[in-house]
Amino acid sequence: MSAGCCDDQEFDGSSPAFRRALWVVIAINAVMFAVEMLAGAAARSQALKADALDFAADAATYGLSLYVIGKPATWRANAALIKAGSLMAIGMSILALAIWRTLFTVQPEAGLMGSIAVLALIANGASVLILMRWRDGDANVRSVWLCSRNDAIGNVAVLASAGLVAWTATRWPDLAVAVLMAGLFTSSAIQILRQALAERGANRDHAHVPVDAHHHAGGQCPSVEKTEPIVSSD
């Protein structure tokens, strides 16, 4: 089979294995959203609630990633832009809520906070391992990897926060982790935004390349106009 220009394109998620992996990760995130939201309320932990929102956002955005697989490149880039915007909005919401909770909060229960954080780390660690082989790809695929990787990092931070809450007997470590997670959301959103805009621009430029230019780029010979032989009247 001859190689063509399509061999250099980034992976767009069009494989049954990647679709199955996304379904599994969506289920993991949906379950953990419910678990962490309830536990966050019981433990009075803002960090756990912030992580629960992260699980909810991931489940929704992974569903969007699944939907646009196989769609045109512009669709996939636009889906990545939507995910970048949602991550940015959630990051700002977590930051605003953390500031508000500084004034109206009580010390979280470190024991429950730590045990749920361990469960969340296991869930996100499993998601990272499932998606490891697809960590590179277009903006739509890469956004899935970035979200899962950052979730695992956030869980480690929550565990550290639980230890510091127990050690210092104050709420400040919990709030500091919430601010840190807001920064992770924002950082991921910026990365996805940049790649999605670059891909959308490249797709727009590709769409405006003349047909003959596509033939030359693909290594095909330019078409030669056939002419009828000149027949002498003699």
XYZ file of C-alpha atoms in Angstrom:
234
model
C 0.000 0.000 0.000
C 1.467 3.325 -1.000
C 1.948 6.077 1.537
C 0.119 9.324 1.085
C -0.155 12.689 2.717
C -2.774 11.350 5.122
C -0.085 9.313 6.889
C 1.293 12.529 8.432
C -2.040 13.613 9.914
C -2.589 13.546 13.678
C -4.749 10.791 15.125
C -8.389 11.963 15.147
C -9.834 9.255 17.395
C -11.299 7.158 14.581
C -10.685 3.708 16.013
C -13.010 1.275 17.807
C -10.464 0.829 20.603
C -10.370 4.563 21.351
C -14.175 4.752 21.349
C -14.384 1.875 23.843
C -11.746 3.533 26.016
C -13.740 6.768 26.035
C -16.924 4.967 27.105
C -15.089 3.354 30.035
C -13.526 6.659 31.106
C -16.884 8.468 30.828
C -18.450 5.893 33.169
C -15.587 6.232 35.674
C -15.903 10.016 35.739
C -19.704 10.008 36.078
C -19.582 7.660 39.078
C -16.793 9.607 40.757
C -18.656 12.911 40.312
C -21.546 11.589 42.404
C -19.249 10.024 45.011
C -17.048 13.094 45.471
C -19.888 15.604 45.527
C -21.609 13.697 48.342
C -18.344 13.165 50.191
C -17.341 16.805 49.748
C -20.583 17.913 51.373
C -20.152 15.432 54.226
C -16.507 16.366 54.811
C -17.134 20.083 54.227
C -14.229 19.994 51.766
C -14.052 22.574 49.012
C -11.178 20.679 47.386
C -13.298 17.528 47.076
C -16.184 19.515 45.612
C -13.826 21.148 43.127
C -12.533 17.723 42.134
C -16.125 16.493 41.775
C -16.826 19.324 39.340
C -13.735 18.221 37.469
C -15.165 14.706 37.139
C -18.480 16.094 35.885
C -16.780 18.341 33.345
C -14.642 15.450 32.130
C -17.628 13.140 31.669
C -19.416 15.811 29.619
C -16.420 16.780 27.513
C -15.437 13.165 26.867
C -18.978 12.628 25.619
C -18.508 15.558 23.256
C -15.180 14.093 22.127
C -16.916 10.809 21.389
C -19.662 12.539 19.405
C -17.355 14.404 17.024
C -15.120 11.431 16.214
C -15.361 10.855 12.473
C -16.779 14.319 11.874
C -14.934 16.880 9.689
C -11.773 18.452 11.081
C -13.548 21.766 11.673
C -16.141 20.026 13.860
C -13.434 18.406 15.965
C -11.534 21.683 16.340
C -14.719 23.520 17.331
C -15.516 20.801 19.882
C -12.057 21.297 21.377
C -12.721 25.044 21.562
C -15.963 24.375 23.438
C -14.095 22.147 25.881
C -11.411 24.779 26.368
C -14.074 27.360 27.140
C -15.838 25.063 29.601
C -12.578 24.271 31.386
C -11.802 27.972 31.667
C -15.281 28.712 33.051
C -15.063 25.921 35.621
C -11.591 27.067 36.658
C -12.859 30.574 37.290
C -15.902 29.212 39.148
C -13.697 27.117 41.427
C -11.516 30.144 42.150
C -14.511 32.370 42.924
C -16.061 29.698 45.145
C -12.790 29.180 46.984
C -12.564 32.906 47.743
C -16.165 32.948 48.949
C -15.612 29.889 51.140
C -12.690 31.659 52.790
C -15.224 33.907 54.490
C -17.968 31.320 55.173
C -16.393 27.921 55.818
C -15.503 25.491 58.538
C -12.553 23.165 58.819
C -13.052 20.115 56.559
C -12.962 16.584 57.938
C -9.485 15.426 56.966
C -10.113 11.672 57.381
C -13.034 11.432 54.959
C -11.375 13.954 52.659
C -8.225 11.826 52.430
C -10.002 8.503 51.883
C -12.141 9.865 49.041
C -9.078 11.519 47.517
C -7.379 8.090 47.414
C -10.422 6.644 45.623
C -10.388 9.536 43.146
C -6.683 9.051 42.509
C -7.277 5.363 41.731
C -10.085 6.278 39.322
C -8.032 8.934 37.544
C -4.963 6.721 37.510
C -7.001 4.028 35.761
C -8.245 6.593 33.227
C -4.685 7.765 32.545
C -3.525 4.185 31.931
C -6.495 3.491 29.648
C -5.804 6.614 27.558
C -1.990 6.452 27.655
C -1.613 5.065 24.134
C -3.704 7.934 22.705
C -1.999 10.830 24.496
C -0.942 12.378 21.164
C -3.414 13.414 18.520
C -5.508 16.317 17.334
C -6.930 18.884 19.776
C -10.026 16.782 20.399
C -8.013 13.668 21.313
C -5.299 15.531 23.220
C -7.854 17.364 25.354
C -9.005 14.001 26.719
C -5.458 13.107 27.717
C -4.745 16.499 29.294
C -7.891 16.375 31.396
C -7.120 12.906 32.737
C -3.475 13.715 33.426
C -4.347 16.903 35.278
C -7.006 15.094 37.286
C -4.409 12.664 38.605
C -2.152 15.599 39.519
C -5.090 17.282 41.259
C -5.814 14.149 43.282
C -2.253 14.071 44.573
C -2.701 17.718 45.606
C -5.955 16.889 47.413
C -4.177 14.131 49.340
C -1.478 16.599 50.333
C -4.186 19.047 51.370
C -5.865 16.433 53.567
C -2.595 15.813 55.360
C -1.967 19.517 55.851
C -5.526 20.080 57.115
C -5.013 17.366 59.738
C -1.585 18.724 60.672
C -2.429 22.439 60.849
C -6.066 22.073 62.008
C -7.029 24.908 59.635
C -9.025 25.207 56.411
C -6.334 27.081 54.461
C -4.637 24.070 52.819
C -8.010 22.930 51.460
C -8.651 26.328 49.937
C -5.118 26.537 48.562
C -5.631 23.244 46.694
C -8.896 24.551 45.240
C -6.991 27.557 43.875
C -4.284 25.252 42.500
C -6.895 23.143 40.709
C -8.398 26.295 39.214
C -4.958 27.028 37.804
C -4.762 23.521 36.318
C -8.122 24.030 34.606
C -6.976 27.332 33.152
C -3.628 25.976 31.975
C -5.260 23.024 30.209
C -7.845 25.302 28.625
C -5.116 27.525 27.161
C -3.225 24.545 25.706
C -6.340 23.097 24.105
C -7.405 26.523 22.833
C -4.090 27.135 21.100
C -4.008 23.745 19.387
C -7.657 23.905 18.336
C -7.240 27.380 16.827
C -4.118 26.240 14.964
C -5.920 23.186 13.581
C -8.952 25.199 12.539
C -6.723 27.724 10.782
C -4.778 24.977 9.025
C -8.010 23.333 7.902
C -9.285 26.663 6.551
C -6.056 27.183 4.596
C -6.222 23.627 3.239
C -9.779 24.191 2.061
C -8.687 27.186 -0.024
C -5.813 25.375 -1.801
C -6.656 24.918 -5.505
C -7.383 21.398 -6.693
C -4.245 21.303 -8.877
C -2.168 22.190 -5.818
C -3.619 19.203 -3.952
C -2.568 16.949 -6.829
C 0.984 18.283 -6.760
C 1.125 17.958 -2.957
C -0.005 14.346 -3.131
C 2.749 13.481 -5.566
C 0.416 13.092 -8.523
C 1.309 14.288 -11.938
C -0.485 17.366 -13.188
C -3.196 16.642 -15.697
C -2.210 17.124 -19.327
C -4.824 18.308 -21.733
C -5.271 15.923 -24.609
C -5.394 17.394 -28.098
C -6.586 15.801 -31.255
C -3.887 15.097 -33.829
C -3.753 17.472 -36.722
C -4.886 15.720 -39.850
C -3.833 17.226 -43.135
C -6.592 17.911 -45.576
C -4.313 16.576 -48.267
